[in-house]
Each structure stands twice: as C-alpha cells, then as structure tokens.
Amino acid sequence: MTSRCGVCCYNEAKRVAIFGGTHGNEMSGIMLVNMWSKNEAEIQRSGVMTKPFITNPRAVEKCTRYVDTDLNRAFTPENLSAPCADELPYEVQRAQEINKMFGPKGSANAYDVIFDLHNTTSNMGSTLILESSADHFTLQMVHYIKKAIAPASCPVLLNEHPLLKYSTSRSVAKHPIGLEVGPQPQGVLRSNIFESMRAIMKHALDFIELFNNGVEFPPCSVDVFRVQERMDYPRDTNGNITAMVHPNLQDCDWEPLNPGDPMFQTFDGRTIPYEGSSPVYPTFINEAAYYEKQQAFVTTRRETLAAYAIRKTEQ
Amino acid sequence: MYLCISVLVVFFQMELLTLPALRRMAICGGTHGNEMTGVYLVQEMARRQKEEGDKAWPVPLVLVLSNPRAMQECRRYIETDLNRCFTSAILSFPITDSTPYEIRRAHELNALLGPKDSKEAVDVLCDLHNTTANMGVTLIAYSPNEWICLHIYKYLKGKMTLAPVRLFMVNIPKNEAYSLESVGKNGFSLEVGPQPHGVLRADIYNYMKEAIELSVEWIGLFNSGVMIEGGEVDAYVFHKSIDYPRDPESKQITAAVHPQLQDQDFCCLKSGDPVFLSFSGETVCYKEEEALYPFFINECAYYEKGIAFHLARKTTLKIPSVRVQRN
C-alpha cells in the first residue's frame, strides 16, 4: 500500500477466495460454495480469479462446528509454524494446509482478499466483520456494500481488541472479511438468509471488479461497532449457567443496552439487570457456539472510521 | 311428556368416563441432548424438588434426563436417535456388547419408567422437546383415545397465555409407537419452538414452564375428584411428509423452504402455494388437490430423515367428560 496526495494505492486484488464451511454446520456458506464450485458464472468478474473453497470438509460431512478444535481460532503463529504431524488436531493440520494454499499469512504471496462465510443463531442481520481499522481497501469495500444494499442494513463489527481478537481462517489473506448472517439455527438452511449472503457477495465482487478496473473511491466515513468486552452467563461454582439471556435483550443485537436494563433471567424468574456505567451495543447475543466459550454476548461501542480515498497501484 | 323426553336426550349426550387416579408422573428432558429447554427445566424442577420435597407439586414427579451422554456433548444423539428406540420390538431385543448406546439407554428408561404396557408403568409420561420450526407449543399424542392427554391439551389451550397451543396426533398403535412417552400408561410430548438446537431462549423456557405447570395442575385437579367436562378439540392428524428437492446423483438438496412457507407452521397450504425456492431461482409450488396443514417446517434434525415438513389434516375430536375412579 502506498500513499500519494491523500489517495491510498493498493495492488489490484487479482486472487480472491470465498470460504464456506469453516464451521461445518453453518449452512449458507456451505451451500453457496458448493453451488459456485459447480457453476462459477455468478462469481466471475473480469480480471479476478475467485476461488470458492470448503475449509473444513470433515466438519461439513458431520454437520458439526468442528471435529477436534475450532478452525476459526486455529490460525495462530504457533499452530502455523508447528512441525507437520499426524498427531496434530485435524483443524491445526487443515490450518497449515490452508496457509500453504492461500498464504503464507503475512507474506507478499498471500491471497489478496478472503471472504469467510458464517451464520449465527444471533439476530445480527447481515454483519460484515473487519479485523483492522487501518485497512482502507476493506473499509471502502464495506462502504460500497452498505450503500448497495440500502435501505436494508449491514452492521459492521470491528474486532481489533488485543485480547478478544482471534486467529481466523480469513486472516491468511491481505484483506480478510467475515460475513456473519443470522439468525439461523445450526444445521438449518433458511432461504432468506441464503439469499442475503448471496447478495452481499455479489456487491463485494462488483467492488473488486471496479477497483481493479481503475475506479478511484473518494474518502468516506464508515460507522462501525468496535468490540469492547465479552459478557459471560452467570454461573454457579460448578461452572453451570444459572440464568438465560433476558427476553428483553434476546434478539436485540445492535440496540443500546442501558444501565438498569434487563440482561439475564434466572431459571426461577428473577431479572438480573445490566450494571455497566454507560450504554453499550450488544451483539452475538445468545450464539449457540459461544456457550462453551463463556460468552452470552459481546459489548461494542459505536465509532465512525475515516477511510482514505483508494485507487489501484499503477503498474 | 315433553319434559321427560328432553331430560332423556340430555342424559344420553352426557358421557362420563371414570379413570384410575394418576399417582405417578414422569417428566423427561434431554431425550435429544441439544434440545436445551427440557434439560434446564428438568434440572430446575429437580432443584425445587430437593428444596421443597413432594409439596412442590400436586402429584409426585419423577424427573429424568434421558440421554446424559448426548447432553454432555450437546448433540441430538451419540449413535442412534433415542426417541425412535421405544417400540415393543426394540425393547425386547436382548442387549449384547454391540448394542448401540441409545438402545441400552432405552432399556434402562423402560425399566425405570415402565415397563411399557405393564401396570408398573408411570401413569403419565411427559417428554420435553424443542424444534427449530415455528410451532409454538405443540402437544404430541399417539391416538385419539388418549383421553388424559387430550384433556391436558384442552386445559392448556384454554389457559396458556404466552404462546399458541396445538395438538398433533401421530395416530399409530401403541406397540408400534417408537418414542419415549409411549412407555407411560398415558404419554405425550411437549414440542416447543422455534429454538436453535444448542441454544436456550428465555421466552421458550417460559412457555414450556407454563405448559408443564398447567399439565401438572390439571392432574392435581383430576385426582381431587372433580368432574372435568369434555367437549371438542381441534387436532392436526399426520398425513404424510415431504422431502426437499434433491440432486439425483449427489442427493444434496437443491432448494430451500420457500420464504413464504418458512415459519408458517399450521397455516393452511393450498394448491399453487409456493413451498420451495431452488438455488437457481425457481419456485416449486404445492400441487396437491387437498388443502393440508404443514408443520415441523425446516426442522434441523429432519434433513437426515429426508423431511422438509410434515403435512396434516385438521380434524375435530370429541372427548368425554372424565372423573377419577373412587376406591
């Protein structure tokens, strides 16, 4: 990335991947990647090689999130540099293979863009997930997508938190983007959710085509929700949960949670209120996969990021 | 003369059935280990029972977590669906070293709560389930002669405030009945949704809690000796299942439940109504002459059973007034 006269120049995004099945029971991405693997017409754009790819085929076959360990947490430097061995957990071996095919992570040979398709049981709508506030290419892409699907909304989650950030499969690319669409139960395919994800991918690929053809995107601002804190369920001394997400909070992703608002309901009907000092914006509310990760929801705060103008680097 | 005839007519219309007292009730959760409401409700009820003893409810309850290994792993089952293991035939197979876990467990549950078809069996067995389908509170009974279950349904229907209540009649003879509740002398399931598997929603928990409390309340009322009036109830009787359109070679599904059918459980489906939307954009419509009622629409666990939704006929069942037998 080079900068000249306030315009950020990025190399053309020639190699793009679309990952499905990083979690083997998140059906929209699996069905889209399978469909596009058979017929690439919909994802073809001039000047771009776009590869649809099932990242965790064993988990997909069993319709389970993962076999040994969460693939979407497996791309740590330790795992990627561990000596190749059969004793390694399946997903760690898989992470190494994916890093070879689409990376290496952090190198000049890595794929330009990877879209990672996910579903959530939370009522998050069509959420785009970013890992850096300084990647103006992805900020501009996200801005383009939001405008394209308006008036439908497309919240943007920024996970740059030093402790809560995790090593995703898409992090192998120079520009990683997560798509998280819900609510959809694990193992279920809902038509509306499938079509929403498909529409977002269409606009994302349109953006890349325009960028590669030399279009300059002017400076813009992007409203995001920045990850703050993970909130666990109340638990007893044995680690068992003692309350559920309150009906007033359930399904209210992206809406303000104010101090004093109901947050959890115990099994015998008592309300536990939110006791923070200021309003927060919760998301990933009651995601099935996060019970084992000790997360009832994550709090975010609203922020507006400034994206520089961008243009492709002249060869 | 006229007065005598009208009294006679009233006498013949009023049917009263006396039935034995319901002394033992079992409530089972976690028959599918990822259907969370039953798991947590049974645990909460067990906690209350420990604190308050038998005073907690009008009838003594046996509280059971049916499939602990599946619950531990938050999976529907380990080797085979436990809720298909309770036919008289399977319950009489001898257990060997290669018997799947869930069949062993079915034998254990049959010994604990049955044996099925014997006089030792619990009087009422209520099995708690969740579904990803938008079915509200659905009571599932086996036959139109399960008067206790039908009365409980009528009671719930009249009293439940939080969610819609329907009755699904499977209509198979008891020895062919394959699910856990058939072990009890009277058995029914409470199926509550929509809830993703592996998720615990407070609203769904509250609906199921209300349904159980009313069921137990009815049993207490029945046992107290009052006459409980019969009447007519609507029921959805199983007719057939419809699978997803699939690729003939790979068997992979090629369409999703149509957005206009999704979440429309128990809404009448008529000829020409859309049922599937293919990935290539074609709408598949319902083509049958007879208008039927779809339910279990897009239940996660039914993809592997080749079921996109069930279809039922709607009917009206007459139930007699009942009173407990006096000793």
XYZ file of C-alpha atoms in Angstrom:
642
model
C 0.000 0.000 0.000
C 1.428 3.375 -0.983
C 0.029 6.812 -0.372
C 0.212 9.830 -2.657
C -1.767 13.094 -2.452
C -4.140 11.620 0.181
C -5.063 8.610 -2.008
C -4.100 5.178 -0.744
C -2.916 2.954 -3.543
C -3.343 -0.785 -3.221
C -2.298 -3.535 -5.589
C -5.022 -4.980 -7.794
C -6.954 -7.718 -6.000
C -6.265 -10.488 -8.516
C -6.652 -13.511 -6.231
C -9.814 -13.785 -4.181
C -11.148 -16.726 -2.169
C -14.613 -17.402 -0.768
C -14.502 -19.742 2.227
C -17.534 -21.778 3.276
C -17.808 -24.479 5.921
C -15.171 -23.039 8.280
C -17.823 -24.189 10.752
C -19.357 -27.352 9.335
C -22.913 -26.622 10.493
C -23.236 -23.057 9.186
C -25.193 -23.912 6.103
C -25.460 -20.779 3.938
C -21.746 -20.607 3.152
C -21.524 -24.356 2.574
C -24.377 -24.351 0.053
C -23.111 -21.208 -1.703
C -19.560 -22.533 -2.063
C -20.840 -25.915 -3.297
C -23.084 -24.155 -5.791
C -20.302 -21.853 -7.032
C -17.825 -24.731 -7.228
C -20.159 -26.425 -9.718
C -21.036 -23.240 -11.611
C -18.743 -20.242 -11.312
C -20.704 -17.885 -13.591
C -22.198 -15.848 -10.741
C -18.829 -15.161 -9.075
C -16.820 -14.470 -12.224
C -15.554 -10.919 -12.665
C -13.103 -9.619 -15.262
C -9.520 -9.510 -14.040
C -10.177 -11.510 -10.869
C -9.609 -15.160 -10.090
C -12.196 -16.094 -7.458
C -11.884 -19.477 -5.787
C -14.782 -20.920 -3.771
C -13.417 -23.301 -1.124
C -14.731 -25.560 1.653
C -12.267 -25.068 4.506
C -13.405 -27.822 6.890
C -14.760 -30.707 4.824
C -14.734 -33.253 7.673
C -16.835 -30.981 9.868
C -19.176 -30.305 6.925
C -19.619 -34.032 6.356
C -20.653 -34.496 10.008
C -22.643 -31.260 10.066
C -20.769 -30.209 13.183
C -18.953 -26.967 14.047
C -15.547 -28.702 14.227
C -14.004 -32.133 14.634
C -11.124 -31.569 17.119
C -10.830 -27.804 17.582
C -12.368 -24.592 16.201
C -10.786 -23.967 12.780
C -11.606 -20.275 13.059
C -9.335 -19.964 16.095
C -6.578 -22.167 14.710
C -4.519 -19.802 12.589
C -2.172 -18.750 15.380
C 1.550 -18.294 14.686
C 2.273 -21.296 16.954
C -0.080 -23.583 15.037
C 1.054 -22.424 11.622
C 4.713 -22.985 12.449
C 4.274 -26.281 14.334
C 6.041 -29.231 12.693
C 3.657 -31.082 10.403
C 2.490 -34.276 12.155
C -0.419 -36.724 12.117
C -0.888 -36.265 15.864
C -1.831 -32.630 15.414
C -5.572 -31.920 15.793
C -7.363 -32.166 12.436
C -8.124 -28.447 12.268
C -4.492 -27.483 13.014
C -3.363 -29.679 10.096
C -6.074 -28.092 7.995
C -4.931 -24.573 9.033
C -1.417 -25.408 7.861
C -2.743 -26.674 4.505
C -4.907 -23.574 4.042
C -1.985 -21.333 4.952
C 0.090 -23.031 2.233
C -2.681 -22.758 -0.359
C -3.862 -19.201 0.326
C -0.970 -17.657 2.283
C 1.520 -17.770 3.757
C -0.099 -15.384 6.224
C 1.747 -12.071 6.255
C 3.684 -12.706 3.047
C 3.574 -10.998 -0.360
C 2.276 -14.268 -1.899
C -0.866 -14.411 0.212
C -4.259 -14.121 -1.478
C -5.446 -10.540 -1.824
C -8.938 -10.992 -0.385
C -10.660 -13.808 1.503
C -14.367 -13.730 2.330
C -15.302 -16.145 5.102
C -18.994 -17.069 5.150
C -20.599 -17.706 8.545
C -24.020 -17.996 10.122
C -25.041 -17.174 13.671
C -28.025 -18.061 15.849
C -27.953 -14.389 16.954
C -30.229 -11.811 15.347
C -27.323 -9.951 13.739
C -28.779 -9.496 10.263
C -26.089 -9.294 7.589
C -22.970 -8.307 9.503
C -19.567 -7.630 7.998
C -16.604 -8.303 10.283
C -13.355 -6.372 9.990
C -10.077 -7.041 11.761
C -8.320 -3.697 11.185
C -9.393 -0.045 11.254
C -6.381 0.870 9.105
C -7.194 -1.254 6.049
C -8.719 1.365 3.785
C -9.339 -1.137 0.999
C -11.726 -3.191 3.152
C -13.248 -0.031 4.669
C -14.084 1.214 1.184
C -15.473 -2.201 0.204
C -17.692 -2.264 3.251
C -18.900 1.286 2.487
C -19.716 0.219 -1.086
C -21.663 -2.837 0.096
C -23.643 -0.854 2.658
C -24.668 1.683 0.025
C -25.567 -1.056 -2.445
C -27.941 -2.889 -0.131
C -29.517 0.210 1.450
C -32.177 0.672 2.756
C -31.510 -2.825 4.145
C -28.891 -2.503 6.855
C -25.485 -4.058 7.095
C -23.878 -3.559 10.517
C -20.071 -3.583 10.636
C -18.312 -5.265 13.540
C -14.698 -4.281 14.135
C -12.723 -6.767 16.192
C -9.369 -5.141 16.806
C -9.363 -5.846 20.537
C -5.887 -7.092 21.520
C -7.252 -9.803 23.840
C -10.533 -10.719 22.157
C -9.224 -10.743 18.591
C -8.755 -14.286 17.292
C -6.832 -16.022 14.515
C -9.399 -16.575 11.814
C -9.123 -18.655 8.643
C -9.520 -15.480 6.582
C -6.585 -13.817 8.389
C -4.304 -15.632 5.938
C -5.212 -13.009 3.296
C -4.025 -9.429 2.914
C -7.614 -8.205 3.186
C -9.775 -10.503 5.323
C -13.545 -10.005 5.543
C -16.007 -12.011 7.588
C -19.690 -12.297 6.644
C -21.875 -13.254 9.575
C -25.554 -13.668 8.705
C -28.311 -14.609 11.135
C -30.451 -15.614 12.812
C -30.245 -19.150 11.533
C -30.101 -22.340 13.599
C -27.016 -24.504 13.078
C -27.702 -27.247 10.556
C -30.616 -25.343 9.003
C -30.757 -23.547 5.658
C -33.145 -20.575 5.568
C -33.874 -19.180 2.137
C -33.890 -15.507 3.187
C -30.530 -15.852 4.970
C -29.019 -17.698 1.981
C -30.189 -15.009 -0.451
C -28.927 -12.162 1.793
C -25.443 -13.653 1.911
C -25.510 -14.231 -1.840
C -26.469 -10.576 -2.484
C -23.661 -9.258 -0.258
C -21.092 -11.406 -2.082
C -22.365 -10.085 -5.412
C -21.751 -6.473 -4.325
C -18.382 -7.335 -2.794
C -17.167 -8.866 -6.062
C -18.584 -5.915 -8.039
C -16.474 -3.603 -5.864
C -13.330 -5.610 -6.554
C -14.001 -5.540 -10.298
C -14.493 -1.760 -10.247
C -11.348 -1.277 -8.162
C -9.274 -3.480 -10.454
C -10.554 -1.509 -13.452
C -9.030 1.659 -12.025
C -12.022 3.310 -10.334
C -10.939 5.706 -7.589
C -13.143 5.620 -4.488
C -13.330 9.033 -2.722
C -12.782 9.437 1.041
C -15.734 8.301 3.098
C -16.718 7.505 6.648
C -17.849 4.120 7.881
C -19.936 3.595 11.026
C -18.719 0.563 12.904
C -19.315 -1.233 16.194
C -15.999 -1.793 17.948
C -15.741 -4.893 20.181
C -15.291 -3.966 23.837
C -15.980 -6.767 26.239
C -17.174 -10.350 26.430
C -20.055 -10.957 28.854
C -20.500 -14.470 30.189
C -23.614 -16.052 31.645
C -23.934 -16.038 35.422
C -22.612 -19.406 36.579
C -22.547 -21.423 39.808
C -19.398 -22.746 41.469
C -19.526 -25.817 39.210
C -19.495 -23.666 36.087
C -23.131 -24.358 35.175
C -25.132 -21.425 33.854
C -27.708 -20.085 36.326
C -29.569 -17.698 34.036
C -30.590 -17.108 30.415
C -30.406 -14.029 28.205
C -33.447 -11.991 29.255
C -36.411 -11.920 26.816
C -35.980 -8.123 26.584
C -32.376 -8.494 25.409
C -32.867 -11.610 23.254
C -32.799 -10.729 19.512
C -31.855 -7.087 20.243
C -28.417 -7.155 18.634
C -27.109 -3.673 17.796
C -29.699 -1.936 20.014
C -28.474 0.074 23.009
C -28.337 -1.724 26.359
C -28.594 0.901 29.075
C -27.561 0.607 32.742
C -30.511 -0.943 34.604
C -31.979 -2.685 31.525
C -32.846 -6.388 31.977
C -29.929 -8.564 30.908
C -30.458 -12.127 32.266
C -33.401 -14.104 33.652
C -32.738 -16.796 36.243
C -34.477 -20.163 35.967
C -36.851 -19.205 38.763
C -37.833 -15.979 37.010
C -35.669 -13.282 38.597
C -34.275 -10.444 36.424
C -30.575 -9.531 36.502
C -30.002 -6.005 35.150
C -27.037 -4.637 33.214
C -24.870 -2.746 35.676
C -22.344 -1.017 33.430
C -21.772 2.717 33.765
C -22.815 3.682 30.232
C -24.871 2.317 27.329
C -23.305 -0.394 25.184
C -24.337 -2.070 21.938
C -24.506 -5.834 22.438
C -24.115 -8.348 19.648
C -23.628 -12.094 19.207
C -26.493 -12.325 21.700
C -27.120 -15.987 22.543
C -24.938 -17.561 19.883
C -25.127 -21.364 20.258
C -21.416 -21.916 19.750
C -20.383 -19.458 22.419
C -21.787 -21.226 25.491
C -18.563 -23.250 25.599
C -16.514 -20.081 25.024
C -18.122 -18.409 28.055
C -19.879 -15.723 26.075
C -23.568 -14.748 26.366
C -22.960 -11.663 24.227
C -20.222 -9.200 23.368
C -20.482 -5.449 24.052
C -19.459 -2.900 21.441
C -19.291 0.862 21.196
C -20.193 2.897 18.155
C -17.403 4.595 16.237
C -17.021 6.348 12.908
C -13.921 5.467 10.947
C -12.467 7.661 8.239
C -11.483 5.822 5.069
C -8.961 7.417 2.726
C -9.588 7.589 -0.974
C -8.263 4.465 -2.665
C -7.108 3.530 -6.127
C -5.162 0.650 -7.587
C -1.396 0.990 -7.881
C -0.269 1.855 -11.412
C 2.000 -0.946 -12.760
C -94.285 -35.827 28.372
C -92.168 -33.203 26.605
C -90.134 -32.591 29.781
C -89.362 -36.352 30.122
C -88.105 -36.598 26.516
C -85.742 -33.596 26.847
C -84.297 -34.976 30.100
C -83.605 -38.308 28.344
C -81.863 -36.534 25.442
C -79.598 -34.653 27.860
C -78.791 -37.888 29.722
C -77.599 -39.711 26.580
C -75.482 -36.758 25.409
C -73.516 -36.543 28.655
C -70.858 -39.226 28.570
C -68.734 -39.580 31.669
C -65.667 -41.727 31.828
C -64.153 -42.709 35.137
C -60.437 -43.389 35.049
C -57.885 -44.518 37.644
C -56.048 -41.862 39.643
C -52.775 -40.590 38.207
C -50.374 -41.329 41.032
C -47.004 -41.037 39.319
C -45.884 -38.639 36.640
C -42.526 -38.593 34.885
C -41.104 -35.527 33.188
C -38.185 -36.197 30.862
C -35.717 -33.725 29.341
C -32.659 -34.141 27.150
C -34.049 -37.080 25.168
C -32.283 -35.188 22.397
C -29.161 -33.835 24.043
C -29.126 -30.492 22.220
C -32.767 -29.555 22.904
C -31.918 -27.284 25.766
C -35.190 -26.228 27.354
C -36.088 -29.660 28.691
C -32.575 -30.152 30.029
C -32.630 -26.945 32.064
C -36.282 -27.171 33.099
C -35.848 -30.698 34.467
C -32.707 -29.595 36.338
C -34.550 -26.596 37.790
C -37.516 -28.754 38.807
C -35.119 -31.238 40.438
C -33.594 -28.362 42.408
C -37.050 -27.293 43.572
C -37.945 -30.861 44.448
C -34.798 -31.137 46.581
C -35.723 -27.908 48.416
C -39.467 -28.382 48.827
C -39.909 -32.172 48.615
C -43.203 -33.595 47.322
C -45.021 -30.405 48.394
C -43.659 -28.655 45.298
C -46.349 -30.114 43.008
C -49.829 -31.647 43.352
C -48.550 -35.058 42.186
C -45.187 -36.735 42.877
C -42.850 -36.258 39.926
C -40.096 -38.480 38.607
C -37.620 -36.151 36.874
C -35.329 -37.736 34.303
C -32.552 -36.605 31.990
C -32.998 -39.220 29.285
C -29.755 -39.050 27.289
C -26.930 -37.811 29.548
C -24.097 -38.649 27.110
C -25.733 -36.719 24.284
C -26.410 -33.839 26.685
C -22.759 -33.798 27.726
C -21.722 -33.378 24.091
C -24.667 -31.139 23.216
C -25.673 -33.474 20.391
C -29.012 -34.928 19.349
C -27.712 -38.467 19.924
C -24.480 -40.431 20.174
C -25.157 -43.483 17.949
C -28.859 -43.556 17.146
C -31.938 -41.410 17.841
C -33.089 -42.386 21.365
C -36.598 -41.229 20.557
C -37.011 -43.969 17.964
C -35.984 -46.812 20.305
C -39.167 -47.487 22.243
C -41.129 -49.870 20.011
C -42.154 -53.063 21.812
C -39.852 -54.958 19.427
C -36.705 -52.934 20.234
C -37.480 -53.035 23.946
C -37.495 -56.810 23.830
C -34.172 -57.229 21.908
C -31.563 -58.801 24.148
C -28.678 -56.443 24.961
C -25.270 -57.540 23.675
C -21.805 -55.948 23.607
C -22.529 -54.385 20.249
C -25.887 -52.864 21.246
C -25.797 -49.115 20.495
C -25.713 -46.781 23.496
C -29.199 -45.364 22.946
C -30.820 -48.801 22.755
C -29.219 -49.708 26.081
C -30.482 -46.430 27.458
C -33.970 -47.156 26.118
C -33.965 -50.438 28.034
C -32.860 -48.601 31.208
C -35.587 -45.973 30.823
C -38.144 -48.693 30.159
C -37.136 -50.401 33.412
C -37.225 -47.079 35.316
C -40.482 -45.645 33.969
C -42.233 -48.729 32.560
C -42.155 -51.466 31.632
C -44.219 -50.297 28.659
C -47.713 -51.862 28.683
C -47.417 -53.087 32.264
C -49.273 -51.950 35.372
C -45.993 -50.725 36.915
C -45.523 -48.072 34.249
C -45.829 -44.417 35.306
C -49.347 -43.081 34.915
C -48.260 -40.083 32.858
C -45.026 -39.536 30.964
C -44.323 -36.096 29.540
C -41.282 -35.763 27.275
C -39.857 -32.288 26.601
C -38.553 -31.316 23.172
C -37.553 -28.292 21.133
C -37.789 -27.718 17.418
C -36.219 -25.208 15.033
C -39.690 -24.951 13.435
C -42.108 -22.176 14.404
C -44.528 -24.496 16.191
C -45.267 -22.577 19.388
C -46.350 -25.133 21.979
C -47.392 -28.383 20.302
C -48.635 -31.330 22.310
C -47.953 -34.625 20.540
C -50.181 -37.610 21.325
C -50.350 -41.055 19.820
C -54.001 -41.822 19.438
C -57.443 -40.198 19.656
C -58.257 -42.403 22.691
C -55.562 -40.933 24.916
C -58.212 -39.117 26.955
C -55.829 -37.886 29.649
C -53.500 -36.328 27.068
C -56.390 -34.775 25.167
C -57.794 -33.285 28.352
C -54.407 -31.840 29.242
C -54.285 -30.322 25.757
C -57.780 -28.832 26.197
C -56.703 -27.361 29.545
C -53.514 -25.863 28.125
C -55.407 -24.473 25.153
C -57.848 -22.716 27.452
C -55.287 -21.382 29.912
C -51.965 -20.742 28.188
C -51.360 -17.073 27.656
C -47.809 -16.926 26.356
C -47.861 -18.971 23.148
C -50.265 -20.698 20.720
C -51.075 -24.337 21.611
C -51.840 -27.092 19.098
C -52.339 -30.826 19.135
C -50.511 -33.140 16.735
C -51.974 -36.648 16.566
C -49.492 -39.224 15.298
C -52.182 -41.962 15.065
C -50.271 -45.214 15.382
C -50.998 -48.210 17.632
C -49.153 -48.199 20.953
C -46.880 -51.200 20.307
C -45.626 -49.514 17.126
C -45.162 -46.205 18.945
C -41.420 -45.603 18.937
C -40.939 -42.653 21.228
C -40.274 -42.351 24.940
C -43.713 -41.178 26.053
C -45.271 -44.455 24.868
C -43.623 -46.119 27.895
C -46.106 -44.420 30.245
C -49.703 -45.558 30.615
C -50.570 -42.104 29.292
C -47.871 -40.251 27.394
C -47.394 -37.076 25.431
C -44.587 -34.835 24.233
C -44.382 -31.087 24.547
C -42.622 -29.722 21.488
C -41.756 -26.030 21.776
C -40.171 -23.803 19.143
C -38.681 -22.075 17.352
C -35.342 -22.500 19.090
C -31.993 -23.366 17.530
C -30.513 -26.590 18.911
C -27.811 -25.844 21.447
C -29.452 -22.525 22.382
C -31.506 -21.749 25.489
C -34.059 -18.972 24.919
C -35.784 -17.478 27.959
C -39.104 -16.969 26.129
C -39.224 -20.631 25.021
C -38.234 -21.722 28.543
C -41.107 -19.637 29.963
C -43.616 -21.187 27.505
C -42.544 -24.721 28.360
C -42.546 -23.961 32.087
C -46.109 -22.625 31.847
C -47.187 -25.717 29.841
C -45.700 -28.151 32.386
C -47.167 -26.299 35.338
C -50.618 -26.325 33.777
C -50.288 -30.034 32.895
C -49.391 -30.916 36.475
C -52.158 -28.634 37.730
C -54.705 -30.486 35.598
C -53.543 -33.814 37.020
C -53.984 -32.465 40.529
C -57.470 -31.280 39.619
C -58.347 -34.654 38.131
C -57.041 -36.543 41.169
C -59.049 -34.312 43.514
C -62.265 -35.927 42.263
C -63.983 -33.116 40.375
C -65.706 -33.911 37.135
C -63.833 -32.393 34.220
C -66.053 -31.533 31.283
C -65.330 -32.958 27.886
C -66.047 -31.284 24.606
C -64.476 -30.862 21.225
C -60.861 -30.096 20.380
C -59.094 -29.362 17.102
C -56.310 -31.739 16.182
C -53.801 -31.996 13.356
C -53.548 -35.620 12.265
C -50.410 -36.779 10.496
C -50.938 -37.450 6.803
C -47.509 -37.532 5.109
C -44.031 -35.974 4.855
C -42.446 -34.023 2.020
C -38.714 -34.109 1.300
C -36.541 -31.377 -0.188
C -35.844 -31.433 -3.926
C -32.503 -33.219 -4.276
C -29.832 -33.788 -6.906
C -30.474 -37.361 -8.157
C -26.762 -38.283 -8.029
C -25.305 -36.494 -5.016
C -28.608 -36.469 -3.049
C -27.716 -32.933 -1.919
C -30.667 -30.583 -1.505
C -31.174 -28.207 -4.429
C -33.713 -25.853 -2.833
C -34.624 -24.290 0.492
C -38.056 -23.993 2.082
C -39.675 -21.033 0.310
C -39.668 -17.747 2.304
C -43.474 -17.717 2.097
C -43.711 -21.146 3.718
C -40.882 -20.679 6.242
C -42.291 -20.162 9.775
C -45.896 -20.727 8.603
C -46.447 -23.891 10.644
C -50.143 -24.840 10.910
C -51.168 -22.314 8.232
C -53.241 -23.943 5.516
C -51.305 -24.907 2.370
C -53.356 -24.808 -0.819
C -52.665 -25.883 -4.371
C -50.417 -23.325 -6.086
C -48.835 -22.030 -2.858
C -45.010 -21.817 -3.016
C -43.157 -24.456 -0.986
C -39.510 -24.419 -2.174
C -37.179 -21.856 -3.745
C -34.351 -23.512 -5.670
C -30.814 -22.163 -5.601
C -31.221 -21.322 -9.270
C -34.270 -19.184 -8.504
C -37.217 -21.440 -9.443
C -40.261 -21.622 -7.217
C -41.693 -25.085 -6.577
C -45.405 -25.000 -5.735
C -47.656 -27.309 -3.760
C -49.511 -29.314 -6.365
C -51.986 -31.481 -4.459
C -55.759 -31.002 -4.637
C -56.350 -31.365 -0.920
C -55.506 -28.368 1.269
C -53.371 -29.600 4.165
C -51.542 -28.151 7.162
C -47.709 -28.075 7.164
C -45.696 -28.262 10.389
C -42.174 -29.183 11.502
C -41.236 -26.816 8.657
C -37.448 -26.776 8.323
C -36.617 -28.787 11.430
C -32.844 -29.184 11.597
C -32.882 -32.836 12.669
C -35.130 -33.892 9.813
C -32.730 -33.132 6.941
C -31.092 -36.511 7.529
C -34.521 -38.177 7.728
C -35.469 -36.740 4.310
C -38.195 -34.455 5.669
C -38.634 -30.764 4.778
C -42.023 -30.632 6.513
C -44.946 -32.833 7.588
C -48.492 -32.409 6.316
C -51.567 -32.930 8.484
C -55.336 -32.964 8.095
C -57.218 -30.812 10.549
C -59.986 -32.593 12.402
C -62.231 -32.209 15.427
C -62.055 -34.777 18.193
C -64.752 -35.382 20.768
C -63.536 -36.080 24.275
C -65.735 -37.377 27.093
C -66.032 -35.784 30.491
C -63.780 -37.561 32.976
C -63.653 -38.153 36.693
C -61.258 -40.129 38.839
C -62.454 -43.570 39.934
C -63.418 -43.701 43.566
C -61.985 -46.666 45.500
